[in-house]
Coordinates of C-alpha atoms in Angstrom, one line a residue:
M106 CA 56.2 -38.0 -22.2
T107 CA 55.8 -40.8 -19.7
Q108 CA 54.4 -44.1 -21.0
D109 CA 51.1 -45.0 -19.5
P110 CA 51.6 -48.0 -17.2
A111 CA 47.9 -49.0 -17.7
L112 CA 48.7 -49.8 -21.4
C113 CA 51.2 -52.5 -20.5
P114 CA 50.9 -53.2 -16.7
D115 CA 52.9 -56.5 -16.9
D116 CA 56.1 -55.1 -18.4
F117 CA 56.1 -51.4 -17.8
T118 CA 59.7 -50.3 -16.9
G119 CA 59.2 -46.7 -16.1
L120 CA 61.0 -45.6 -19.3
T121 CA 60.4 -42.1 -20.6
V122 CA 60.7 -40.5 -24.0
E123 CA 62.7 -37.3 -24.1
P124 CA 63.7 -34.9 -26.9
A125 CA 66.5 -36.3 -28.9
E126 CA 69.9 -34.6 -28.8
T127 CA 70.8 -32.5 -31.8
T128 CA 74.5 -31.9 -31.2
A129 CA 77.4 -34.1 -30.1
V130 CA 81.0 -34.0 -28.9
G131 CA 82.3 -30.5 -27.8
L132 CA 83.6 -29.6 -24.3
N133 CA 81.5 -32.3 -22.6
A134 CA 83.2 -35.1 -24.5
V135 CA 86.6 -33.7 -23.6
V136 CA 85.8 -33.5 -19.9
K137 CA 84.5 -37.1 -19.9
S138 CA 87.5 -38.4 -21.9
I139 CA 89.9 -37.0 -19.4
A140 CA 87.8 -38.2 -16.5
H141 CA 87.9 -41.8 -17.9
A142 CA 91.6 -41.8 -18.4
W143 CA 92.5 -40.2 -15.0
G144 CA 89.9 -42.2 -13.1
S145 CA 91.3 -45.6 -14.1
A146 CA 95.0 -44.9 -14.8
G147 CA 95.8 -41.8 -12.7
V148 CA 96.7 -38.4 -13.9
F149 CA 100.3 -39.1 -15.0
R150 CA 99.7 -42.6 -16.4
G151 CA 96.4 -41.6 -18.0
T152 CA 97.8 -38.5 -19.6
K153 CA 100.8 -40.4 -21.0
A154 CA 98.5 -43.0 -22.5
L155 CA 96.3 -40.5 -24.2
Q156 CA 99.4 -38.7 -25.7
M157 CA 100.5 -42.0 -27.3
L158 CA 97.1 -42.8 -28.7
N159 CA 97.0 -43.0 -32.6
Q160 CA 100.4 -41.1 -32.7
F161 CA 103.4 -42.0 -34.9
G162 CA 105.4 -44.5 -32.8
G163 CA 102.5 -44.7 -30.3
V164 CA 99.6 -47.2 -30.1
D165 CA 96.5 -47.7 -32.3
C166 CA 93.2 -47.2 -30.6
P167 CA 91.3 -50.4 -30.1
S168 CA 87.9 -48.7 -29.8
C169 CA 87.0 -48.2 -33.5
A170 CA 88.2 -48.8 -37.0
W171 CA 88.6 -45.2 -38.2
P172 CA 92.0 -44.7 -39.8
D173 CA 94.8 -42.3 -38.8
P174 CA 96.0 -39.4 -41.1
D175 CA 99.1 -40.3 -43.1
D176 CA 100.8 -37.0 -42.5
H177 CA 99.7 -34.7 -39.6
R178 CA 98.3 -36.0 -36.3
A179 CA 96.5 -33.8 -33.9
A180 CA 97.8 -33.6 -30.4
A181 CA 94.6 -35.3 -29.2
E182 CA 94.0 -37.9 -32.0
F183 CA 91.3 -39.7 -30.1
C184 CA 87.6 -39.5 -29.0
E185 CA 85.7 -40.3 -25.8
N186 CA 85.5 -44.0 -26.9
G187 CA 89.3 -44.1 -27.4
A188 CA 89.8 -42.5 -24.0
K189 CA 87.6 -45.2 -22.4
A190 CA 89.5 -48.0 -24.3
I191 CA 93.0 -46.8 -23.3
A192 CA 91.8 -46.2 -19.7
W193 CA 90.7 -49.8 -19.7
E194 CA 94.1 -50.9 -20.9
A195 CA 96.1 -48.6 -18.7
D196 CA 94.1 -49.3 -15.5
K197 CA 96.4 -49.2 -12.5
R198 CA 93.9 -51.1 -10.2
K199 CA 94.6 -54.8 -9.6
F200 CA 92.4 -57.8 -9.0
T201 CA 94.6 -60.2 -7.1
A202 CA 94.3 -63.8 -5.9
A203 CA 93.3 -62.4 -2.5
E204 CA 90.3 -60.7 -4.2
F205 CA 89.4 -63.9 -6.0
A206 CA 89.4 -65.6 -2.6
K207 CA 86.8 -63.2 -1.3
R208 CA 84.3 -63.7 -4.3
S209 CA 82.9 -66.9 -5.6
V210 CA 82.4 -67.6 -9.2
A211 CA 78.7 -67.4 -8.6
E212 CA 79.1 -63.9 -7.1
L213 CA 81.4 -62.7 -9.9
A214 CA 78.9 -64.0 -12.5
T215 CA 76.3 -61.6 -11.3
L216 CA 78.4 -58.6 -12.3
S217 CA 78.1 -56.9 -15.7
D218 CA 81.0 -56.6 -18.2
Y219 CA 81.5 -53.0 -17.1
E220 CA 81.7 -54.0 -13.5
H221 CA 84.2 -56.7 -14.3
G222 CA 86.4 -54.1 -16.0
Q223 CA 86.2 -51.8 -13.0
L224 CA 87.7 -54.5 -10.7
G225 CA 91.1 -53.9 -12.2
R226 CA 93.8 -55.9 -14.0
L227 CA 94.5 -59.6 -13.4
T228 CA 97.9 -60.3 -11.8
E229 CA 98.5 -64.0 -12.3
P230 CA 96.9 -67.1 -13.9
M231 CA 93.8 -68.4 -12.1
V232 CA 92.2 -71.8 -12.4
L233 CA 88.7 -73.1 -11.5
K234 CA 89.3 -76.7 -10.4
P235 CA 86.5 -79.4 -10.7
G236 CA 83.9 -78.9 -8.0
A237 CA 85.5 -75.6 -6.8
T238 CA 83.5 -72.5 -6.0
H239 CA 86.4 -70.0 -6.3
Y240 CA 89.3 -69.4 -8.7
T241 CA 92.7 -70.1 -7.2
P242 CA 96.2 -69.2 -8.4
I243 CA 98.1 -71.5 -10.7
A244 CA 101.8 -71.2 -11.8
W245 CA 102.4 -70.4 -15.5
D246 CA 104.2 -73.7 -16.1
D247 CA 101.4 -75.6 -14.5
A248 CA 98.8 -73.7 -16.5
F249 CA 100.6 -74.5 -19.8
K250 CA 100.9 -78.2 -18.8
L251 CA 97.2 -78.4 -17.9
I252 CA 96.1 -76.8 -21.2
A253 CA 98.5 -79.0 -23.2
M254 CA 97.3 -82.2 -21.5
E255 CA 93.7 -81.4 -22.1
L256 CA 94.3 -80.5 -25.8
N257 CA 96.4 -83.6 -26.4
Q258 CA 93.8 -85.8 -24.9
L259 CA 91.2 -84.7 -27.4
P260 CA 90.1 -87.4 -30.0
S261 CA 90.9 -84.9 -32.8
P262 CA 92.5 -81.5 -33.1
D263 CA 89.2 -80.4 -34.7
D264 CA 87.5 -80.9 -31.3
A265 CA 89.3 -77.7 -30.1
I266 CA 88.1 -74.2 -31.0
F267 CA 90.4 -71.1 -30.9
Y268 CA 88.8 -67.7 -30.9
T269 CA 90.4 -64.3 -31.0
S270 CA 89.5 -60.6 -31.4
G271 CA 91.0 -57.2 -31.8
R272 CA 92.4 -57.3 -28.3
A273 CA 95.4 -59.1 -29.8
S274 CA 98.1 -57.4 -31.9
N275 CA 98.8 -58.5 -35.4
E276 CA 102.1 -60.1 -34.3
A277 CA 100.3 -62.1 -31.6
A278 CA 97.6 -63.1 -34.1
F279 CA 100.2 -64.5 -36.5
L280 CA 101.8 -66.6 -33.7
Y281 CA 98.3 -67.7 -32.6
Q282 CA 97.3 -69.0 -36.0
L283 CA 100.7 -70.7 -36.3
F284 CA 100.1 -72.5 -33.0
V285 CA 96.6 -73.6 -34.0
R286 CA 97.6 -74.8 -37.4
Q287 CA 100.6 -76.7 -36.0
F288 CA 98.1 -78.3 -33.5
G289 CA 96.3 -79.5 -36.6
T290 CA 93.1 -77.5 -37.1
N291 CA 91.6 -74.5 -38.9
N292 CA 89.0 -73.8 -36.2
L293 CA 89.8 -70.1 -35.9
P294 CA 86.6 -68.2 -35.4
D295 CA 87.0 -64.5 -34.8
C296 CA 84.7 -61.6 -34.2
S297 CA 84.8 -60.5 -37.8
N298 CA 82.5 -63.4 -38.4
M299 CA 79.9 -61.3 -36.6
C300 CA 80.5 -57.8 -38.0
H301 CA 82.1 -57.4 -41.5
E302 CA 82.2 -60.9 -42.8
S303 CA 79.4 -60.1 -45.2
S304 CA 81.4 -57.0 -46.5
G305 CA 84.3 -59.3 -47.3
A306 CA 82.0 -61.8 -49.1
A307 CA 80.2 -59.1 -51.0
L308 CA 83.3 -57.1 -52.0
G309 CA 85.2 -60.3 -52.9
S310 CA 82.5 -61.4 -55.3
T311 CA 82.1 -58.0 -57.0
I312 CA 85.5 -56.1 -57.0
G313 CA 87.7 -59.1 -56.2
I314 CA 89.1 -57.9 -52.9
G315 CA 87.3 -57.8 -49.5
K316 CA 88.6 -54.4 -48.4
G317 CA 87.8 -50.8 -49.0
T318 CA 89.0 -48.8 -52.0
V319 CA 89.5 -45.3 -50.5
K320 CA 92.0 -43.6 -48.2
L321 CA 91.3 -41.0 -45.6
D322 CA 92.3 -38.1 -47.9
D323 CA 89.7 -39.1 -50.4
F324 CA 87.0 -37.7 -48.2
E325 CA 88.1 -34.2 -48.8
K326 CA 88.0 -34.8 -52.5
A327 CA 84.6 -36.4 -52.6
E328 CA 81.5 -34.5 -53.8
L329 CA 78.9 -36.9 -52.3
I330 CA 79.2 -39.2 -49.3
L331 CA 76.6 -41.9 -48.5
I332 CA 76.6 -43.1 -44.9
L333 CA 74.6 -46.3 -44.6
G334 CA 73.8 -48.2 -41.5
Q335 CA 76.3 -46.3 -39.4
N336 CA 76.2 -44.2 -36.2
P337 CA 79.6 -42.4 -36.5
G338 CA 79.1 -40.1 -33.6
T339 CA 78.6 -43.1 -31.3
N340 CA 80.9 -45.8 -32.7
H341 CA 83.7 -44.0 -34.5
P342 CA 83.5 -40.3 -33.6
R343 CA 86.8 -39.3 -35.3
M344 CA 84.9 -39.9 -38.6
L345 CA 83.0 -36.7 -37.8
T346 CA 86.1 -34.7 -38.3
A347 CA 86.7 -36.2 -41.7
L348 CA 83.1 -35.5 -42.7
Q349 CA 83.4 -31.9 -41.5
K350 CA 86.5 -31.4 -43.7
A351 CA 84.5 -33.0 -46.6
K352 CA 81.5 -30.7 -46.0
R353 CA 83.7 -27.6 -45.9
A354 CA 85.3 -28.7 -49.2
G355 CA 81.8 -28.7 -50.7
A356 CA 80.7 -32.3 -50.4
K357 CA 77.0 -33.3 -49.8
I358 CA 76.4 -35.9 -47.2
V359 CA 73.4 -38.3 -47.2
A360 CA 72.8 -40.3 -44.0
I361 CA 70.7 -43.5 -44.3
N362 CA 69.7 -45.0 -41.0
P363 CA 66.4 -45.7 -39.1
L364 CA 67.5 -43.4 -36.2
K365 CA 68.9 -39.9 -36.5
E366 CA 72.1 -39.4 -34.7
A367 CA 73.2 -36.2 -32.9
G368 CA 76.7 -36.2 -34.4
L369 CA 75.4 -36.0 -37.9
L370 CA 72.9 -33.3 -37.1
G371 CA 75.3 -31.0 -35.2
F372 CA 79.1 -31.7 -34.7
L373 CA 81.0 -29.6 -32.2
N374 CA 84.6 -30.2 -33.1
P375 CA 86.6 -30.1 -29.8
Q376 CA 89.8 -29.5 -31.8
E377 CA 88.4 -26.0 -32.7
V378 CA 87.7 -23.1 -30.4
G379 CA 84.1 -22.8 -31.6
G380 CA 83.4 -26.5 -31.2
L381 CA 84.9 -26.5 -27.8
M382 CA 82.9 -23.5 -26.6
G383 CA 79.7 -24.7 -28.1
W384 CA 79.0 -22.1 -30.8
G385 CA 80.8 -23.7 -33.8
R386 CA 78.2 -26.3 -34.7
T387 CA 78.5 -28.0 -38.1
A388 CA 75.4 -29.7 -39.5
L389 CA 76.9 -32.6 -41.4
A390 CA 74.0 -34.5 -43.0
D391 CA 72.3 -32.7 -46.0
E392 CA 69.7 -35.4 -46.3
Y393 CA 68.7 -37.9 -43.6
L394 CA 66.8 -40.9 -44.9
Q395 CA 65.2 -42.8 -42.0
V396 CA 64.9 -46.1 -43.9
K397 CA 62.9 -49.0 -42.4
I398 CA 65.1 -51.6 -40.6
G399 CA 66.3 -53.9 -43.3
G400 CA 65.0 -51.7 -46.1
D401 CA 68.4 -50.5 -47.3
Q402 CA 68.5 -52.9 -50.2
A403 CA 65.1 -51.7 -51.5
L404 CA 66.4 -48.1 -51.4
L405 CA 69.6 -49.0 -53.2
Q406 CA 67.6 -50.8 -56.0
L407 CA 65.2 -47.9 -56.3
L408 CA 68.2 -45.5 -56.8
Q409 CA 69.7 -47.9 -59.4
K410 CA 66.4 -48.0 -61.3
R411 CA 66.3 -44.2 -61.3
L412 CA 69.8 -44.0 -62.7
V413 CA 69.0 -46.6 -65.4
T414 CA 65.7 -45.1 -66.5
S415 CA 67.0 -41.6 -66.6
N416 CA 70.1 -42.7 -68.5
R417 CA 72.4 -41.3 -65.8
V418 CA 74.8 -44.2 -65.7
D419 CA 78.5 -44.0 -66.8
R420 CA 78.2 -46.4 -69.8
E421 CA 81.8 -45.9 -70.9
F422 CA 83.1 -47.0 -67.5
I423 CA 80.5 -49.8 -67.3
D424 CA 81.5 -51.2 -70.8
L425 CA 85.2 -51.0 -70.1
H426 CA 85.5 -52.1 -66.5
T427 CA 82.4 -54.2 -65.5
S428 CA 80.4 -57.2 -66.4
G429 CA 76.8 -58.2 -65.7
Y430 CA 75.3 -54.8 -66.4
T431 CA 72.7 -56.2 -68.9
E432 CA 71.6 -58.8 -66.4
L433 CA 71.3 -56.2 -63.6
V434 CA 69.1 -54.0 -65.7
K435 CA 66.8 -56.9 -66.5
H436 CA 66.6 -57.7 -62.8
L437 CA 65.8 -54.1 -61.9
E438 CA 63.1 -53.9 -64.6
Q439 CA 61.3 -56.8 -62.9
L440 CA 61.1 -54.9 -59.5
D441 CA 58.0 -53.0 -58.6
E442 CA 58.8 -49.4 -57.6
A443 CA 55.8 -49.1 -55.3
A444 CA 56.8 -52.3 -53.5
L445 CA 60.3 -51.1 -53.1
L446 CA 59.0 -47.8 -51.6
R447 CA 56.9 -49.7 -49.1
M448 CA 59.9 -51.8 -48.1
C449 CA 62.3 -48.9 -47.6
G450 CA 59.6 -46.7 -46.0
L451 CA 60.6 -43.5 -47.8
T452 CA 58.8 -41.1 -50.1
I453 CA 59.3 -40.7 -53.8
E454 CA 60.5 -37.1 -53.2
Q455 CA 63.4 -38.4 -51.1
I456 CA 64.3 -40.9 -53.8
D457 CA 64.3 -38.2 -56.4
T458 CA 66.5 -35.9 -54.3
V459 CA 69.2 -38.5 -53.7
S460 CA 69.1 -39.9 -57.2
E461 CA 69.7 -36.4 -58.5
L462 CA 72.7 -36.0 -56.2
L463 CA 74.1 -39.2 -57.5
A464 CA 73.6 -38.2 -61.1
K465 CA 75.5 -35.0 -60.7
T466 CA 78.9 -36.4 -59.8
D467 CA 81.1 -39.5 -60.0
K468 CA 83.1 -38.5 -56.9
I469 CA 81.0 -40.6 -54.6
I470 CA 82.0 -42.5 -51.5
A471 CA 79.7 -45.1 -49.9
C472 CA 80.4 -45.9 -46.3
W473 CA 78.7 -48.6 -44.3
A474 CA 79.0 -50.6 -41.1
M475 CA 77.0 -53.1 -39.0
G476 CA 73.6 -51.6 -39.9
L477 CA 74.1 -53.2 -43.3
T478 CA 76.2 -56.2 -42.4
Q479 CA 74.2 -57.9 -39.7
H480 CA 71.1 -58.9 -41.7
R481 CA 70.3 -62.2 -43.4
H482 CA 70.4 -60.4 -46.7
A483 CA 73.6 -58.4 -45.8
V484 CA 75.8 -59.8 -48.7
T485 CA 73.2 -58.9 -51.4
T486 CA 72.6 -55.5 -49.9
I487 CA 76.3 -54.7 -49.9
Q488 CA 76.5 -56.0 -53.5
D489 CA 73.9 -53.4 -54.3
V490 CA 76.0 -50.7 -52.7
V491 CA 78.8 -51.8 -55.1
N492 CA 76.4 -51.9 -58.1
L493 CA 75.3 -48.3 -57.3
I494 CA 78.9 -47.1 -57.1
L495 CA 79.9 -48.9 -60.4
M496 CA 76.9 -47.5 -62.2
R497 CA 78.4 -44.0 -61.7
G498 CA 82.0 -45.1 -62.4
S499 CA 82.8 -44.0 -58.8
I500 CA 85.8 -46.3 -58.1
G501 CA 89.5 -46.2 -58.8
K502 CA 89.7 -42.4 -58.8
P503 CA 90.3 -39.7 -56.2
G504 CA 87.3 -38.9 -54.0
A505 CA 85.4 -42.0 -54.9
G506 CA 85.0 -45.6 -53.9
L507 CA 83.8 -48.1 -51.3
C508 CA 84.4 -47.6 -47.6
P509 CA 83.3 -50.4 -45.2
V510 CA 84.2 -48.9 -41.9
R511 CA 86.4 -51.7 -40.7
G512 CA 90.1 -51.9 -40.1
H513 CA 90.5 -53.2 -36.6
S514 CA 93.1 -55.9 -36.1
N515 CA 90.2 -58.2 -35.5
V516 CA 88.6 -57.4 -38.9
Q517 CA 91.4 -56.9 -41.5
G518 CA 94.7 -57.4 -39.7
D519 CA 93.8 -60.7 -38.2
R520 CA 92.7 -62.0 -41.6
T521 CA 96.0 -60.9 -43.2
M522 CA 97.8 -62.7 -40.4
G523 CA 95.9 -65.9 -41.1
I524 CA 93.1 -65.8 -38.5
Y525 CA 90.5 -67.5 -40.7
E526 CA 88.6 -70.8 -40.7
H527 CA 89.6 -71.3 -44.3
P528 CA 93.2 -72.3 -45.0
P529 CA 95.0 -69.1 -46.2
S530 CA 96.4 -68.9 -49.7
W531 CA 99.9 -69.1 -48.2
S532 CA 99.1 -72.2 -46.0
D533 CA 101.6 -74.4 -47.9
K534 CA 104.4 -71.8 -47.5
L535 CA 103.6 -71.6 -43.8
G536 CA 104.1 -75.3 -43.6
T537 CA 107.3 -75.2 -45.5
Q538 CA 108.7 -72.4 -43.4
F539 CA 107.9 -74.1 -40.1
N540 CA 108.2 -77.7 -41.2
F541 CA 104.7 -79.1 -40.7
T542 CA 101.7 -80.1 -42.9
P543 CA 98.8 -77.6 -42.4
A544 CA 95.3 -79.0 -42.3
K545 CA 93.3 -78.5 -45.5
K546 CA 89.8 -79.0 -43.9
I547 CA 87.8 -75.8 -43.5
G548 CA 87.3 -75.1 -39.8
F549 CA 84.5 -73.7 -37.8
D550 CA 83.4 -70.1 -38.0
T551 CA 81.7 -68.4 -34.9
V552 CA 78.2 -69.8 -35.5
K553 CA 79.5 -73.3 -36.4
S554 CA 81.7 -73.2 -33.3
I555 CA 78.7 -72.6 -31.1
H556 CA 76.8 -75.5 -32.7
A557 CA 79.9 -77.7 -32.4
M558 CA 80.2 -77.0 -28.7
I559 CA 76.5 -77.7 -28.1
D560 CA 76.3 -80.8 -30.3
G561 CA 79.5 -82.4 -29.1
P562 CA 82.5 -82.1 -31.5
G563 CA 83.7 -79.0 -29.8
K564 CA 85.2 -80.0 -26.4
A565 CA 87.8 -77.3 -25.7
F566 CA 87.5 -73.5 -26.2
F567 CA 90.5 -71.2 -26.1
A568 CA 90.0 -67.4 -26.4
L569 CA 92.8 -64.9 -27.0
G570 CA 91.3 -61.7 -25.9
G571 CA 87.8 -60.5 -26.5
N572 CA 84.6 -61.7 -24.9
F573 CA 83.0 -64.5 -26.9
L574 CA 79.9 -64.7 -24.8
S575 CA 79.0 -61.0 -25.2
A576 CA 80.1 -60.7 -28.8
T577 CA 77.9 -63.4 -30.1
P578 CA 74.2 -62.7 -30.8
D579 CA 72.5 -65.5 -28.8
T580 CA 73.9 -65.2 -25.3
E581 CA 72.0 -68.1 -23.8
A582 CA 73.0 -70.5 -26.6
T583 CA 76.6 -69.4 -26.4
A584 CA 76.7 -69.9 -22.6
K585 CA 75.2 -73.4 -23.0
A586 CA 77.9 -74.2 -25.6
L587 CA 80.8 -73.0 -23.4
R588 CA 79.4 -75.0 -20.4
N589 CA 79.6 -78.2 -22.5
C590 CA 83.4 -77.9 -22.9
T591 CA 85.8 -79.9 -20.8
L592 CA 88.3 -77.0 -21.0
T593 CA 87.9 -73.2 -21.5
V594 CA 90.8 -70.9 -21.5
Q595 CA 90.6 -67.1 -21.5
V596 CA 93.7 -64.9 -22.2
S597 CA 92.9 -61.4 -21.1
I598 CA 94.1 -58.6 -18.8
K599 CA 90.7 -58.4 -17.1
L600 CA 87.8 -60.5 -16.1
T601 CA 85.0 -61.1 -18.6

């Protein structure tokens, strides 16, 4: 159905609304995966890269956070996103100094991130000198001297900001934070500030550790899986295989998201003949709750109220292993059910159905991603996910627990390596081992880094991988911040 231009003549874009897809993956995804790899890296190089992806002794896929099996790995242990990511890494095309000479910075700036990636890999360090219109080559030693001179001229080490993302390995991340802390600051923003930071805060304040409590094989043992604020088929398609195994083992799956996603409606597993040929469709979601945007917390509190009023909570577990239950019940009693229903946008029948599923088992896994984490009330929403799981005693046992879909180097590994604006607990030991005194002052996270560069204290910006401009929510503000710096350094294999 074409939108009527007369209804909005000033901003009509010619967009059309078409029927939504009801199946995902299958042969089409396989063909496109191979096309991505072969198109950028060539047949031999691309095939070799795919064969190494997520294999024992190979390389971990940088495209998503879904874990690898501990025992058996399929020959093709990747999805279309993974194929795109490894093709980006293994690209045999080159963007040389001669190519830079043909294109000004102004011209390059008109290209999209995708178009930058299609130009090929960088071949040597490049510098934009004051007043210049084009990047020109610079020797490695001269680049190091220039960066060192600019950093050492800063009034304070805290005037420099050092960003990193999952484009860096854990080993590189450890060396990076060591360099930054020896320089004298904890200004180590990373992209986890913008994705699962709220998960870490919520989990740390409730279960004492900011990470998930389940392993991959728990999914086959679960009897109920809640998927909140996630689009697995788009963002981590290998999760669909785990959900398919859980479904075949008897699990019920409840998807909670404003938009329905094809992968949860009909999964064509390309590792199976039926999925590859198009007739082996698996409907994954038993219930699909299209909650209002931001209404997840209202839904979670409604479900908690139902469990309490129907006396379907695990009191033995609660009394032995939790605190604050009485206070939580008092809080829930004060909440108006009709108001919660309006906020989440669901019907009472949907609430009844899901609360009954929750009451029937304690083998419950709750999964979530950025649909929950990127709200102002993200921390309290995720705390309510934890409350719901604790009410049923669904933690610390097979087939049950909390599963923030994270795990990239830039989310968990980086933090373990010390990429954090807070001094790590082992900061003093780091200083002893490497003979320096680490700074104790809390550094800038991503948002504070942007404000610091706009308002003045941030004068130098160094990025190890990633794309700070695109990763942050307010592109214009971030661009203004970066332009205010006297030095910006980007370490990457391609243009951003």
